[in-house]
């Protein structure tokens, strides 16, 4: 499924799926912050590491080709977000 494919993609980059998700969100136009929850020091470290990963346009295309849904599919009323 998509989650497994995204985990595999992230692992191939030496990252976790959480790092990938936060980096992908931060790569979206007009977004200036992402808030990742954390219950442990390790989760805080993961969140911080994700901010160090600046995705290239090619990486964004690869990730989205795996099947990351843009908010328009889940939230039709927000389909213009980021345009």
mmCIF file of C-alpha atoms in Angstrom:
data_model
loop_
_atom_site.group_PDB
_atom_site.id
_atom_site.type_symbol
_atom_site.label_atom_id
_atom_site.label_comp_id
_atom_site.label_asym_id
_atom_site.label_seq_id
_atom_site.Cartn_x
_atom_site.Cartn_y
_atom_site.Cartn_z
ATOM 1 C CA UNK A 1 0.000 0.000 0.000
ATOM 2 C CA UNK A 2 0.999 3.673 -0.093
ATOM 3 C CA UNK A 3 2.235 3.749 3.486
ATOM 4 C CA UNK A 4 4.608 0.850 2.899
ATOM 5 C CA UNK A 5 5.841 2.429 -0.337
ATOM 6 C CA UNK A 6 6.456 5.743 1.435
ATOM 7 C CA UNK A 7 8.269 3.978 4.299
ATOM 8 C CA UNK A 8 10.475 2.232 1.748
ATOM 9 C CA UNK A 9 11.166 5.507 -0.074
ATOM 10 C CA UNK A 10 12.090 7.249 3.181
ATOM 11 C CA UNK A 11 14.308 4.347 4.269
ATOM 12 C CA UNK A 12 16.100 4.532 0.934
ATOM 13 C CA UNK A 13 16.981 8.120 1.802
ATOM 14 C CA UNK A 14 18.106 7.139 5.310
ATOM 15 C CA UNK A 15 14.994 8.755 6.817
ATOM 16 C CA UNK A 16 11.793 7.751 8.594
ATOM 17 C CA UNK A 17 8.287 8.134 7.256
ATOM 18 C CA UNK A 18 7.678 10.800 9.906
ATOM 19 C CA UNK A 19 10.635 12.804 8.610
ATOM 20 C CA UNK A 20 9.321 12.378 5.070
ATOM 21 C CA UNK A 21 5.821 13.509 6.025
ATOM 22 C CA UNK A 22 6.984 16.636 7.837
ATOM 23 C CA UNK A 23 9.513 17.511 5.123
ATOM 24 C CA UNK A 24 6.812 17.069 2.457
ATOM 25 C CA UNK A 25 4.384 19.313 4.342
ATOM 26 C CA UNK A 26 7.076 21.976 4.737
ATOM 27 C CA UNK A 27 7.809 21.823 1.006
ATOM 28 C CA UNK A 28 4.290 22.976 0.164
ATOM 29 C CA UNK A 29 4.051 26.590 -1.049
ATOM 30 C CA UNK A 30 2.826 29.129 1.449
ATOM 31 C CA UNK A 31 3.453 26.970 4.502
ATOM 32 C CA UNK A 32 5.800 28.407 7.072
ATOM 33 C CA UNK A 33 5.499 25.898 9.932
ATOM 34 C CA UNK A 34 4.543 22.321 10.669
ATOM 35 C CA UNK A 35 3.706 21.132 14.148
ATOM 36 C CA UNK A 36 4.692 17.574 14.919
ATOM 37 C CA UNK A 37 3.559 16.058 18.181
ATOM 38 C CA UNK A 38 6.049 14.293 20.400
ATOM 39 C CA UNK A 39 5.868 12.222 23.558
ATOM 40 C CA UNK A 40 9.520 11.230 23.827
ATOM 41 C CA UNK A 41 12.917 12.855 23.299
ATOM 42 C CA UNK A 42 13.438 10.517 20.323
ATOM 43 C CA UNK A 43 10.274 11.832 18.655
ATOM 44 C CA UNK A 44 11.474 15.396 19.168
ATOM 45 C CA UNK A 45 14.781 14.472 17.510
ATOM 46 C CA UNK A 46 12.909 12.939 14.559
ATOM 47 C CA UNK A 47 10.803 16.080 14.165
ATOM 48 C CA UNK A 48 13.895 18.297 14.235
ATOM 49 C CA UNK A 49 15.705 16.074 11.715
ATOM 50 C CA UNK A 50 12.768 16.392 9.334
ATOM 51 C CA UNK A 51 13.264 20.156 9.235
ATOM 52 C CA UNK A 52 16.849 19.579 8.087
ATOM 53 C CA UNK A 53 15.595 17.674 5.022
ATOM 54 C CA UNK A 54 14.837 20.170 2.287
ATOM 55 C CA UNK A 55 13.169 18.144 -0.448
ATOM 56 C CA UNK A 56 14.228 18.774 -4.021
ATOM 57 C CA UNK A 57 11.570 19.260 -6.696
ATOM 58 C CA UNK A 58 12.477 15.787 -7.970
ATOM 59 C CA UNK A 59 11.961 14.231 -4.529
ATOM 60 C CA UNK A 60 8.592 15.942 -4.206
ATOM 61 C CA UNK A 61 7.540 14.522 -7.575
ATOM 62 C CA UNK A 62 8.731 11.049 -6.584
ATOM 63 C CA UNK A 63 6.867 11.185 -3.278
ATOM 64 C CA UNK A 64 3.684 12.442 -4.893
ATOM 65 C CA UNK A 65 3.949 9.800 -7.608
ATOM 66 C CA UNK A 66 3.812 7.170 -4.860
ATOM 67 C CA UNK A 67 0.403 8.487 -4.022
ATOM 68 C CA UNK A 68 0.464 11.277 -1.492
ATOM 69 C CA UNK A 69 -2.977 12.799 -1.759
ATOM 70 C CA UNK A 70 -3.201 16.548 -2.091
ATOM 71 C CA UNK A 71 -5.792 18.047 0.249
ATOM 72 C CA UNK A 72 -8.328 18.549 -2.564
ATOM 73 C CA UNK A 73 -9.198 14.851 -2.547
ATOM 74 C CA UNK A 74 -9.793 14.707 1.192
ATOM 75 C CA UNK A 75 -11.052 18.261 1.633
ATOM 76 C CA UNK A 76 -12.767 19.382 -1.608
ATOM 77 C CA UNK A 77 -13.642 22.747 -0.079
ATOM 78 C CA UNK A 78 -9.878 23.420 0.272
ATOM 79 C CA UNK A 79 -8.869 22.305 -3.201
ATOM 80 C CA UNK A 80 -7.463 25.746 -3.992
ATOM 81 C CA UNK A 81 -4.990 25.643 -1.065
ATOM 82 C CA UNK A 82 -1.473 26.215 -2.313
ATOM 83 C CA UNK A 83 -2.521 27.433 -5.759
#
